[in-house]
Tab-separated table of C-alpha atoms and ligand atoms in Angstrom:
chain	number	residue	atom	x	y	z
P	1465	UNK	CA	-7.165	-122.258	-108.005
P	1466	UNK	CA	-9.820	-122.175	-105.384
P	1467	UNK	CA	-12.917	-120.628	-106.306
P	1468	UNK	CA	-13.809	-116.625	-105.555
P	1469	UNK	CA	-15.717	-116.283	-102.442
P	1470	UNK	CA	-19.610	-115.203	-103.675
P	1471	UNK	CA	-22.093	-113.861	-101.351
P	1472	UNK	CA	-25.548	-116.107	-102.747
P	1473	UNK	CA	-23.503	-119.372	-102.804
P	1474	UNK	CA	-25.006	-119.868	-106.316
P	1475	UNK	CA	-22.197	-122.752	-107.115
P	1476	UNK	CA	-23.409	-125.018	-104.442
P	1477	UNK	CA	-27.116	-124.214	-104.682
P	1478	UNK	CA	-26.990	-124.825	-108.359
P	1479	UNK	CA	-25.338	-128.215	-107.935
P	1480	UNK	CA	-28.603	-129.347	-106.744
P	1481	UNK	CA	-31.218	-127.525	-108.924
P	1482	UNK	CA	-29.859	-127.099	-112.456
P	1483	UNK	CA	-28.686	-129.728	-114.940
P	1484	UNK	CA	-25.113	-130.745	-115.494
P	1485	UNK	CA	-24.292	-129.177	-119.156
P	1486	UNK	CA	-22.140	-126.337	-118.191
P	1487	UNK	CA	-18.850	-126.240	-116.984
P	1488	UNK	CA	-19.085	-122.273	-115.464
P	1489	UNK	CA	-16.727	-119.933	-114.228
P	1490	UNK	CA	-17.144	-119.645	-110.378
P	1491	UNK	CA	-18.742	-116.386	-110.846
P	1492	UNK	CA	-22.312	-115.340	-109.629
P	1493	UNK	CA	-22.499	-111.722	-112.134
P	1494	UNK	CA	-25.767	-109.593	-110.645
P	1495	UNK	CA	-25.089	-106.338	-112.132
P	1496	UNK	CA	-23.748	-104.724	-115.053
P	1497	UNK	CA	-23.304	-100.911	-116.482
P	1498	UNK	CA	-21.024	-100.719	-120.011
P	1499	UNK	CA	-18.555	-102.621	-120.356
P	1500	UNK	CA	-17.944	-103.473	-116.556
P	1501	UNK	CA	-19.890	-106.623	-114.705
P	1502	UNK	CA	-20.152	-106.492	-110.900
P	1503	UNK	CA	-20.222	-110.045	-108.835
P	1504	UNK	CA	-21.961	-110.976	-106.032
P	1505	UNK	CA	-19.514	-109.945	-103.680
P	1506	UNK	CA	-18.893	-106.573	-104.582
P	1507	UNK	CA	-16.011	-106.881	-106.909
P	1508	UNK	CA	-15.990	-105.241	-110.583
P	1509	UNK	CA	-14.689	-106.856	-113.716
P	1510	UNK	CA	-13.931	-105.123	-117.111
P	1511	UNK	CA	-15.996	-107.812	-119.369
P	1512	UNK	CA	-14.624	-108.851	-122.737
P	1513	UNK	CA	-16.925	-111.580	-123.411
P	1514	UNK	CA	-20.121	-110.058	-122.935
P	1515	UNK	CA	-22.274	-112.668	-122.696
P	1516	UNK	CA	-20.223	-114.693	-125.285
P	1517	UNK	CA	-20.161	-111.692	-128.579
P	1518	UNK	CA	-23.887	-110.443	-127.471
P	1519	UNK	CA	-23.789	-107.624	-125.435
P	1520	UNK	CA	-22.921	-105.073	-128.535
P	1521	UNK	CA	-24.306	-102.226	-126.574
P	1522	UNK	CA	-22.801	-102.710	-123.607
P	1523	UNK	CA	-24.951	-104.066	-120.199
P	1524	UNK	CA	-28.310	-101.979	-119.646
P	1525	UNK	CA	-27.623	-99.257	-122.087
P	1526	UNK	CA	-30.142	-96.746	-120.811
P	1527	UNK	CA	-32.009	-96.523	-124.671
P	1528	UNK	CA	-32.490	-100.443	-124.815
P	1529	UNK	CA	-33.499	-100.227	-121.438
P	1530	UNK	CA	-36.293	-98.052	-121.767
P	1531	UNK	CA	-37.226	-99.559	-125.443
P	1532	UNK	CA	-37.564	-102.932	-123.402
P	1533	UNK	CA	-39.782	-101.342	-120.566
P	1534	UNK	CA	-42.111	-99.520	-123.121
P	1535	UNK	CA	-42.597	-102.197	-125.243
P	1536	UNK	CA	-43.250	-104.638	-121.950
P	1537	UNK	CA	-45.961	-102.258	-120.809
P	1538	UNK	CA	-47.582	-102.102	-124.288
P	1539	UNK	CA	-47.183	-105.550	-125.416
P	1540	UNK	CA	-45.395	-108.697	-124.531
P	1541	UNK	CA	-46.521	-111.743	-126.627
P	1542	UNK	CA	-49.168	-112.280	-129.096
P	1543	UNK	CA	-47.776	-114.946	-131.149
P	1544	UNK	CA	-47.864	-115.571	-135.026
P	1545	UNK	CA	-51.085	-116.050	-135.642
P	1546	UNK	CA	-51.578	-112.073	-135.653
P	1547	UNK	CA	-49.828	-109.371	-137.341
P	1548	UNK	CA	-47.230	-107.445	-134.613
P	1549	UNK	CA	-45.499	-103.885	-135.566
P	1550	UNK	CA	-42.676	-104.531	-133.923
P	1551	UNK	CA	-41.677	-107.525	-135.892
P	1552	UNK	CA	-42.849	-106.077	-138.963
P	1553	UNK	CA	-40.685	-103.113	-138.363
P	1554	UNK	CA	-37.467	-105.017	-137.526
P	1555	UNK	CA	-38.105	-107.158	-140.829
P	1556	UNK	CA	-38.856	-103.839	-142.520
P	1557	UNK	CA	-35.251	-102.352	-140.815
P	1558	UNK	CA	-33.494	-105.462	-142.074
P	1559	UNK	CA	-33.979	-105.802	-145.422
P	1560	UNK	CA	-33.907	-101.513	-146.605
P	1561	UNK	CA	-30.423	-101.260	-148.308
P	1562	UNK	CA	-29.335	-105.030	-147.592
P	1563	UNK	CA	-28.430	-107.489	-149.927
P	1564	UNK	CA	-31.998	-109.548	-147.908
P	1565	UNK	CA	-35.622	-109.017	-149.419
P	1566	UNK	CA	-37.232	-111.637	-146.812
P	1567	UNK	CA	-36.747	-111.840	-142.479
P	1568	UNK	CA	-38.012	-114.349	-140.667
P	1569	UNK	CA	-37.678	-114.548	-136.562
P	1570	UNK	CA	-36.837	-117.113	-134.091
P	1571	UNK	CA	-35.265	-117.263	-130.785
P	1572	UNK	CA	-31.334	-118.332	-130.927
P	1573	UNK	CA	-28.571	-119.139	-132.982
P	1574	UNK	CA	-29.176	-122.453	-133.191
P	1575	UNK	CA	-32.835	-121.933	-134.206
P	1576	UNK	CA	-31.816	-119.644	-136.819
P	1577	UNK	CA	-29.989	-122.432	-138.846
P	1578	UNK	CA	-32.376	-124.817	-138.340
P	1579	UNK	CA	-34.937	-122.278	-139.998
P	1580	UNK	CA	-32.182	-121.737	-142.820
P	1581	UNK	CA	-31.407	-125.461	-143.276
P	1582	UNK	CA	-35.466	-126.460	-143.557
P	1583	UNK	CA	-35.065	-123.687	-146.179
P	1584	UNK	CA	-32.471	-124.802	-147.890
P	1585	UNK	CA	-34.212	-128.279	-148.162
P	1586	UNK	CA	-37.544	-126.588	-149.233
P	1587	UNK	CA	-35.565	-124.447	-152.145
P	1588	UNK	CA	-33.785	-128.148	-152.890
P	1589	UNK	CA	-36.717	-129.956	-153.793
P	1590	UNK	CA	-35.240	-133.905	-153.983
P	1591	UNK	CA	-31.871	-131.882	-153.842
P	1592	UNK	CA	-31.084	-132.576	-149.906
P	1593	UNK	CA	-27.196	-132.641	-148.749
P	1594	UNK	CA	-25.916	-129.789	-147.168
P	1595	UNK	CA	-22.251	-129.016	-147.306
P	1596	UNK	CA	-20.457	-127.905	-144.133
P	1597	UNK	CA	-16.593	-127.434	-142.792
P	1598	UNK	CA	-15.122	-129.469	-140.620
P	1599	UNK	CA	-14.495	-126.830	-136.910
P	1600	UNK	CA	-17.781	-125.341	-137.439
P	1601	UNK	CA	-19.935	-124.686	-134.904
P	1602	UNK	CA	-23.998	-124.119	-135.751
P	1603	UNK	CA	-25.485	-124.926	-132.253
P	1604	UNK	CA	-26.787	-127.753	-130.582
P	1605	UNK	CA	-29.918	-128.521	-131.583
P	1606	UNK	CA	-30.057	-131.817	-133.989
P	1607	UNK	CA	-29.968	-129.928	-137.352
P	1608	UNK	CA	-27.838	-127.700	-136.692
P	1609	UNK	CA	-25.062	-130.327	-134.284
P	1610	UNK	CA	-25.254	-132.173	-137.579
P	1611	UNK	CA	-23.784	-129.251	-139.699
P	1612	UNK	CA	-21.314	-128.304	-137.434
P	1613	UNK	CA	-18.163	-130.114	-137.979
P	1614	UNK	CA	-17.073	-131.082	-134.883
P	1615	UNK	CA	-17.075	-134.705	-133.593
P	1616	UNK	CA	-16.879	-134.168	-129.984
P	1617	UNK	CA	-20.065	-132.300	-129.551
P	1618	UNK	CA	-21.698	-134.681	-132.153
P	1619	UNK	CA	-21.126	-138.133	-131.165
P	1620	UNK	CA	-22.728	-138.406	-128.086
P	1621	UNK	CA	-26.650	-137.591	-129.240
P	1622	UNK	CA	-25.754	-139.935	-132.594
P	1623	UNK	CA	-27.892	-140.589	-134.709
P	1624	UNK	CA	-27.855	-137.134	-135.959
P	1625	UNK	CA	-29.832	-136.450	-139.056
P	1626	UNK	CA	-28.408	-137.474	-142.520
P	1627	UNK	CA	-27.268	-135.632	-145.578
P	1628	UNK	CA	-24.181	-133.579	-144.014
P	1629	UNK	CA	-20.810	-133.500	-145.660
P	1630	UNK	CA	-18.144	-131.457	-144.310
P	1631	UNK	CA	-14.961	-130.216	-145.971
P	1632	UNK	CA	-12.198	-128.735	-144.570
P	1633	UNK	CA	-12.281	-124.656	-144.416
P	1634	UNK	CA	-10.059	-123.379	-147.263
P	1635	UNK	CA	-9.733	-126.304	-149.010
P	1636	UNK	CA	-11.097	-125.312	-152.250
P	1637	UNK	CA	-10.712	-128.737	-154.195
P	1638	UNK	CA	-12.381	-130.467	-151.311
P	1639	UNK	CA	-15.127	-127.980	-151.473
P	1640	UNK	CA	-15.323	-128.259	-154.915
P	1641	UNK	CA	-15.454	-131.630	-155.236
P	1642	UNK	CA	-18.374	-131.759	-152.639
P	1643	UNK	CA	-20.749	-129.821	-154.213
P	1644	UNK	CA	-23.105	-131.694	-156.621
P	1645	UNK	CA	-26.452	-132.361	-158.206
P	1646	UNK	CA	-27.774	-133.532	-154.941
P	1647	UNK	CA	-26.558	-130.322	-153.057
P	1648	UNK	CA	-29.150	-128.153	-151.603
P	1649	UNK	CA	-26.567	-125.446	-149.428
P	1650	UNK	CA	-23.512	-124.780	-148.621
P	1651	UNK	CA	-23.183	-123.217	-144.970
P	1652	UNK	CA	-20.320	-121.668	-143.124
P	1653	UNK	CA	-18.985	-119.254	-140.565
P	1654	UNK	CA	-17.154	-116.539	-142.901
P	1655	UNK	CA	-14.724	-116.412	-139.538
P	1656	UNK	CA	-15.313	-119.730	-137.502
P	1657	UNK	CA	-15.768	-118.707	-134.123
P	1658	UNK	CA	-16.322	-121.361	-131.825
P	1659	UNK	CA	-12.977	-123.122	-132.763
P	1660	UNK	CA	-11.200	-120.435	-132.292
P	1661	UNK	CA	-11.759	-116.844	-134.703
P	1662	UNK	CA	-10.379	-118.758	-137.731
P	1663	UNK	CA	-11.476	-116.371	-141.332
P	1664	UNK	CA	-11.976	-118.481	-144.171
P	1665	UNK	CA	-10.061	-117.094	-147.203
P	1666	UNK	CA	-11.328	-114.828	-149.994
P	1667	UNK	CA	-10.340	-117.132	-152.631
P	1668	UNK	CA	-12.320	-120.288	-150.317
P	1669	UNK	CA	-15.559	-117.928	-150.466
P	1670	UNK	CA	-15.653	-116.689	-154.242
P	1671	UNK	CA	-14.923	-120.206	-154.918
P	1672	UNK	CA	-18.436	-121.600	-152.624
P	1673	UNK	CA	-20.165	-118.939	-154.421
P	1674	UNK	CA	-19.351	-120.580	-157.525
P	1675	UNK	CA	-19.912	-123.809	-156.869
P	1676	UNK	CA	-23.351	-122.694	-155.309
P	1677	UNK	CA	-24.215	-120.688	-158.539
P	1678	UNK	CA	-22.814	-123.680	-161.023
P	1679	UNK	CA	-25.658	-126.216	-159.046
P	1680	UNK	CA	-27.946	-123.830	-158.118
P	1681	UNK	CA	-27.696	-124.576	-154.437
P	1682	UNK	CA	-28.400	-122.024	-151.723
P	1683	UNK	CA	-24.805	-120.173	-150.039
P	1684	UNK	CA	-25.682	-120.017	-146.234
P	1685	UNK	CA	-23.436	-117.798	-144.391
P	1686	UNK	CA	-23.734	-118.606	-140.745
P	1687	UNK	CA	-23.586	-114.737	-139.080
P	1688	UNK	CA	-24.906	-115.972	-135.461
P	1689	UNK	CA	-21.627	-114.696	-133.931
P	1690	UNK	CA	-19.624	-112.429	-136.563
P	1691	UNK	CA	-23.019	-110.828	-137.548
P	1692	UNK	CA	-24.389	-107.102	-135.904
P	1693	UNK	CA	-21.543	-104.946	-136.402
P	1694	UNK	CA	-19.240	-106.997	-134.557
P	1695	UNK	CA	-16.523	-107.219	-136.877
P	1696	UNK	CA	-16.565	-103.562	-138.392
P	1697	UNK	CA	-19.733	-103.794	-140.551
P	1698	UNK	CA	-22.935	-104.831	-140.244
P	1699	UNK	CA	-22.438	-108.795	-141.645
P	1700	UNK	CA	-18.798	-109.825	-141.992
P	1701	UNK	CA	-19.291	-110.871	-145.692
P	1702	UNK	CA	-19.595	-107.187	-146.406
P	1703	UNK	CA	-15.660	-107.302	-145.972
P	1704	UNK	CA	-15.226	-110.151	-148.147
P	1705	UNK	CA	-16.277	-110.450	-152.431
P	1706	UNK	CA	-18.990	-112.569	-151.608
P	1707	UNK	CA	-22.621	-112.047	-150.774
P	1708	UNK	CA	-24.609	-115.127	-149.838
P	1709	UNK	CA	-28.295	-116.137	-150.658
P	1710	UNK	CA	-29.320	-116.483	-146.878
P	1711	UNK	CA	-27.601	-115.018	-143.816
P	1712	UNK	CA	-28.247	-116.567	-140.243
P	1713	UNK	CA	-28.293	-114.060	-137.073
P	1714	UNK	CA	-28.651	-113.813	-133.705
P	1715	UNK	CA	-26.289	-113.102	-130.372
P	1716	UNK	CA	-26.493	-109.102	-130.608
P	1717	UNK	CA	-29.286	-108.442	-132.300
P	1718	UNK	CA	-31.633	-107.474	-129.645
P	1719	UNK	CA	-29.003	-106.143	-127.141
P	1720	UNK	CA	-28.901	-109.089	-125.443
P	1721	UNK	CA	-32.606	-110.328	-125.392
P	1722	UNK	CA	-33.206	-113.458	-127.203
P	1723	UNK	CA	-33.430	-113.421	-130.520
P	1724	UNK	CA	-32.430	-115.451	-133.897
P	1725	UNK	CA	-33.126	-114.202	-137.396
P	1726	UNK	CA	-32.823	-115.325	-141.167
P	1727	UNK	CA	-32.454	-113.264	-143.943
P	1728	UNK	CA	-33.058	-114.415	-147.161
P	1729	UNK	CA	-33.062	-112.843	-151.175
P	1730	UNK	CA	-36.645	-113.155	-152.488
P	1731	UNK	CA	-35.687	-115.719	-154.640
P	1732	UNK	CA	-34.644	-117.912	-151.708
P	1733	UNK	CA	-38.032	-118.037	-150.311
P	1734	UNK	CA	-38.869	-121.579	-150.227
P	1735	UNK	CA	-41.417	-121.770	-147.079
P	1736	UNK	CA	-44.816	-122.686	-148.430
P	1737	UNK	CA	-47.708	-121.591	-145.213
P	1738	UNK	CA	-47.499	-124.510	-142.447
P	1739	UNK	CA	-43.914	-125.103	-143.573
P	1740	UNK	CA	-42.365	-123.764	-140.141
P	1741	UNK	CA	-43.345	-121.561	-137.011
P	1742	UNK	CA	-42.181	-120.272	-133.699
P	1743	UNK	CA	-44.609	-119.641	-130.951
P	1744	UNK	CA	-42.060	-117.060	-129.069
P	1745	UNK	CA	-40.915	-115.808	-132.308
P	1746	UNK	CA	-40.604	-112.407	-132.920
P	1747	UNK	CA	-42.501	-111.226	-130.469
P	1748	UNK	CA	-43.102	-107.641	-130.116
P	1749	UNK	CA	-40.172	-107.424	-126.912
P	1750	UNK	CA	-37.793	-109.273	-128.766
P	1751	UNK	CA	-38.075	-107.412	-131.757
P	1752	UNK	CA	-38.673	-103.382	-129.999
P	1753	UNK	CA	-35.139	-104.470	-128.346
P	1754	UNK	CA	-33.550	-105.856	-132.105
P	1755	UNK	CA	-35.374	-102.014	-133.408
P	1756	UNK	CA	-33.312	-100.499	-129.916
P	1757	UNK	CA	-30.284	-102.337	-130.893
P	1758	UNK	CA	-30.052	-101.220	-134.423
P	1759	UNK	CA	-30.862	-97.615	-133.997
P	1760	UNK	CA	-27.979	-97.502	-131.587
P	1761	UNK	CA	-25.664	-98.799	-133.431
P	1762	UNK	CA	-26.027	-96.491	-135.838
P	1763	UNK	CA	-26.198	-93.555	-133.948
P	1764	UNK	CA	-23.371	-94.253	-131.765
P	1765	UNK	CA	-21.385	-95.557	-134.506
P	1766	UNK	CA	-20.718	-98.561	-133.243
P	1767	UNK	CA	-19.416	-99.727	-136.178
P	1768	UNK	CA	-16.800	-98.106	-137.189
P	1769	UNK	CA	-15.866	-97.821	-132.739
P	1770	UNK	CA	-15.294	-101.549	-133.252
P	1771	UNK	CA	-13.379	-101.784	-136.656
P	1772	UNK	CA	-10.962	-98.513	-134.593
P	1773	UNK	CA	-10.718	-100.407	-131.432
P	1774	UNK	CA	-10.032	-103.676	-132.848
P	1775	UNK	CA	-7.208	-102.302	-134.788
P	1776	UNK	CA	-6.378	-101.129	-131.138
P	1777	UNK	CA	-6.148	-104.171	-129.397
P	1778	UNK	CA	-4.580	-106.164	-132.494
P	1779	UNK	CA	-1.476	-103.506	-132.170
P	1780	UNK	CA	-1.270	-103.562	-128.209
P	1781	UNK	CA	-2.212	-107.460	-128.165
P	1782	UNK	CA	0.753	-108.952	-130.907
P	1783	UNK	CA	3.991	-107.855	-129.274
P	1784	UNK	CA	3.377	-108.892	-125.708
P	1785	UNK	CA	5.240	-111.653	-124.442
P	1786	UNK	CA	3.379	-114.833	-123.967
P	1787	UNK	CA	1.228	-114.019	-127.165
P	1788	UNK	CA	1.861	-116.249	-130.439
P	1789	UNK	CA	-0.739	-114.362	-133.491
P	1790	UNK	CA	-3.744	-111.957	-132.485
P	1791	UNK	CA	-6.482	-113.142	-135.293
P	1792	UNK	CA	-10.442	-111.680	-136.343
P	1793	UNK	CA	-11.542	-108.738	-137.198
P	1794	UNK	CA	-12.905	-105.702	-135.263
P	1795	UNK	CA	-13.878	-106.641	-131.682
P	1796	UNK	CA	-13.900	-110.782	-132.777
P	1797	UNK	CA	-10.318	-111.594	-131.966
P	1798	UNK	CA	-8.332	-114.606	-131.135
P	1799	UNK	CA	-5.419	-114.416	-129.197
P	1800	UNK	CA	-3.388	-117.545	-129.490
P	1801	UNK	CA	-0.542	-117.790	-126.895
P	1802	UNK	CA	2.863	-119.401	-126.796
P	1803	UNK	CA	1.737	-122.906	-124.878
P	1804	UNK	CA	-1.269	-124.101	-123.911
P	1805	UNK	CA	-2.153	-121.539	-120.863
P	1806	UNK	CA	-5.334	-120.246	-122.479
P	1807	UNK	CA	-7.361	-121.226	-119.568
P	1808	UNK	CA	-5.499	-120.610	-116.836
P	1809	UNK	CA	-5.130	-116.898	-118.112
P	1810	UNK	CA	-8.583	-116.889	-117.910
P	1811	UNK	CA	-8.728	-117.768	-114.054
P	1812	UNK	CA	-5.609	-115.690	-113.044
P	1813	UNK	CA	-7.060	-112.926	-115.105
P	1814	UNK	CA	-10.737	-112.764	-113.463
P	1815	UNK	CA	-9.350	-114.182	-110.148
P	1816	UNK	CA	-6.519	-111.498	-109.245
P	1817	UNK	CA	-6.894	-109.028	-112.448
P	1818	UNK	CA	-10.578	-108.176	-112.446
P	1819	UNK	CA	-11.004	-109.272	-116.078
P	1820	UNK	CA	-13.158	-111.319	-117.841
P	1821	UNK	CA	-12.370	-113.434	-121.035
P	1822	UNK	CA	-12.837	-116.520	-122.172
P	1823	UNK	CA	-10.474	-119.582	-123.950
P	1824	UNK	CA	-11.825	-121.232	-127.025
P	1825	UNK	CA	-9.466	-123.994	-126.588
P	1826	UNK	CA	-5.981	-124.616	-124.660
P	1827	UNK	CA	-4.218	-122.029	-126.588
P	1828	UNK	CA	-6.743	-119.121	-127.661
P	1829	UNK	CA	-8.622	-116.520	-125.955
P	1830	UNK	CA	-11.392	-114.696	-127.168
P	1831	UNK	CA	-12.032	-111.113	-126.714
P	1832	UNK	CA	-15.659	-110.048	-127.867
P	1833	UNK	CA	-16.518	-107.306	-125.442
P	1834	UNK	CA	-19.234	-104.354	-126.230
P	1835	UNK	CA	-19.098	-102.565	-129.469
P	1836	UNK	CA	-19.404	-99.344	-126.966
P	1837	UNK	CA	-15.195	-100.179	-125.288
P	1838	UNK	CA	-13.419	-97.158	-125.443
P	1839	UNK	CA	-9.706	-96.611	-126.611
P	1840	UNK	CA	-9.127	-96.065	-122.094
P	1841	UNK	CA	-11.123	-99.397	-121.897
P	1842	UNK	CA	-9.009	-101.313	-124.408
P	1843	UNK	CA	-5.776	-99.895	-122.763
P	1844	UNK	CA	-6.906	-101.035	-119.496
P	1845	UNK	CA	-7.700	-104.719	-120.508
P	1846	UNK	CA	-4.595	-104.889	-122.670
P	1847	UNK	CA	-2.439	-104.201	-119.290
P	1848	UNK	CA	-4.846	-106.469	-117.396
P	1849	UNK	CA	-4.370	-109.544	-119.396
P	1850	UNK	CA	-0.775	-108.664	-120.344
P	1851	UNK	CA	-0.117	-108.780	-116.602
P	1852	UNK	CA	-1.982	-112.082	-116.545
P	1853	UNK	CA	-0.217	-113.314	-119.171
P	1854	UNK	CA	2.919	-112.726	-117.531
P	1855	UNK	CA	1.506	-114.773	-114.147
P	1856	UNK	CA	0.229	-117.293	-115.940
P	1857	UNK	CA	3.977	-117.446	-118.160
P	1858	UNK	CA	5.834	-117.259	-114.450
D	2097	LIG	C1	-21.571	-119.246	-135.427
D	2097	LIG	C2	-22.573	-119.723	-134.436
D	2097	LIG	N1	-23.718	-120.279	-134.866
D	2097	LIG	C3	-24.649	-120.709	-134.010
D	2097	LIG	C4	-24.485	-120.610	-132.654
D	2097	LIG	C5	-25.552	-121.102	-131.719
D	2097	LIG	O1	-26.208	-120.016	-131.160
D	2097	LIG	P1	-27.137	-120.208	-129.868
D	2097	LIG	O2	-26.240	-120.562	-128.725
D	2097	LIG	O3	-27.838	-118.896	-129.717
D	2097	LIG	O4	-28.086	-121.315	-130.190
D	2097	LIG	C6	-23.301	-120.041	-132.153
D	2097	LIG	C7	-23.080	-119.938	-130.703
D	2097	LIG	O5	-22.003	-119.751	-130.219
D	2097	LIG	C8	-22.331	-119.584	-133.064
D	2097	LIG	O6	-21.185	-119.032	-132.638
């Protein structure tokens, strides 16, 4: 398929400024309103990925907006070494009425678990292996490539730091049988996202508490992607009969602006003074957008929109020719499709259907579009990738 004509050129000017790490779409987005993108030619897409499960309120909701300008004319930066309201209020937002009595900001996903696994670690004392499933993805930083459970992305930057096990998700011997007097965690995705919106199992869960409680290791859910409302409620656990010891977030949290975040029971707190830092860090802009973020979510009810439209798109999704199981929960669903066409759906869909999703693999797309899609927005991208399903099938 030959690449969309673009009016910057960014694909060939890139080529010669930027790293080679990412294999992108050729797609140069400049402007976005809800849940529609706009290229540089002109052309509109309705945008299920939204900046890969981020944009929860939609692009440039007009209350994040103005938090974000406010807050940049007031204050920008200060760093850690003073007290900032912002943060303290976002902490302060984050742990009323949640299962979390301590916050503690960083910049990304992948930042977040490192800050959780140095925690875990901490909390350990001589107690230092951390137990993982195999599919997982944690980031890419070294920590956190070395928890996630998935060769391909690990093997090139070997050696990766030691004291990672992995088990397979659901296995409950395996799991069992892994966790021991030298375990310090045990971290997971409660839906594995990266691999392709897989839940793990009630009974797989209840039985990591357990094993966490039995050696008094930490249970580290990993809520970088299912976390903020995305799947129906505010964490994803709260659907499940477990509540872990620390939580990991980041994607949606501040609309869209970077931001990572762990949240931790009191009696998780491990970090002695000097133990770790962030110099960008929940800074005041970060954290007046997580404050934006959170206020809207709540007044919208963005919540319970996703849980209602999810059901939506799980009932229009699962009959249509072409698609094998519709998987997740809320607006994180995986649509696995007869054959392995994920990713030319994907092109035929943006290229001649003025869609955007994305494949996890050869045989699943993901749709994680705004919290704010309407039932008329669901409807249209159902017949827009049921249409490209059909091309892609033909
Ligand atoms: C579950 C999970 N954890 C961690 C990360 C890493 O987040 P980031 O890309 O912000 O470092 C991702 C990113 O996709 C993720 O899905």
């Amino acid at each position: 398929m030959s690449p969309l004509a673009t009016g910057t050129d960014a694909v060939a000017r890139e080529a010669s400024v930027y790293l080679h790490a990412y294999t992108r779409q050729p797609l140069t987005l400049v402007r976005g309103a809800g849940c529609w993108v706009w290229d540089d030619a002109g052309r509109e897409y309705l945008d299920l990925v939204a900046g890969i499960a981020v944009d929860v309120l939609g692009h440039s909701h007009p209350a994040l907006v103005s938090a974000i300008a406010e807050q940049a004319a007031t204050l920008i930066q200060v760093s850690n070494l003073y007290y900032s309201l912002p943060q303290l209020e976002l902490a302060e937002a984050l742990t009323a009425s949640s299962a979390f009595d301590r916050a503690f900001f960083v910049n990304s996903g992948t930042e977040a678990n490192e800050a959780a696994l140095k925690l875990a670690r901490r909390f350990g004392g001589s107690r230092r292996e951390v137990v993982a499933l195999t599919g997982s993805f944690h980031g890419r930083t070294l920590g956190s490539l070395a928890a996630t459970g998935q060769p391909k992305y690990q093997q090139p930057f070997a050696p990766l730091p030691a004291g990672f096990v992995h088990v397979a998700p659901n296995d409950v011997a395996a799991l069992v049988a892994a966790v021991g007097d030298q375990t310090c965690a045990v971290l997971l995705e409660p839906i594995q996202g990266e691999s392709g919106i897989h839940p793990l199992s009630d009974e797989f869960l209840v039985a990591a508490r357990e094993a966490c409680d039995r050696v008094g290791a930490l249970l580290i859910f990993d809520e970088v992607q299912t976390g903020v409302g995305r799947t129906g409620t505010f964490y994803a656990f709260e659907q499940t009969p477990v509540v872990p010891d620390v939580v990991t977030l980041a994607k949606g949290l501040a609309g869209g602006v970077p931001i990572g975040a762990v949240l931790a029971r009191a009696g998780a707190d491990a970090f002695h003074a000097g133990d770790h830092g962030t110099t960008l860090g929940g800074n005041p802009l970060s954290c007046a957008a997580g404050l934006a973020t959170l206020r809207v979510i709540a007044d919208e009810g963005l919540m319970a929109n996703a849980a209602e439209r999810g059901r939506q798109f799980v009932t229009a999704l699962a009959p249509l020719p072409g698609v094998a199981e519709v998987r997740g929960r809320g607006l994180m669903l995986g649509v696995e499709t007869v054959g392995p066409i994920a990713k030319q759906v994907v092109a035929i869909a943006r290229e001649r259907h003025g869609l955007l999703v994305n494949a996890t693999g050869e045989t699943t797309l993901r749709i994680v579009p705004p919290l704010t899609i309407s039932a008329d927005e669901v409807d249209q991208a159902v017949s827009r990738l049921a249409t490209a399903l059909s091309d892609a099938a033909a």
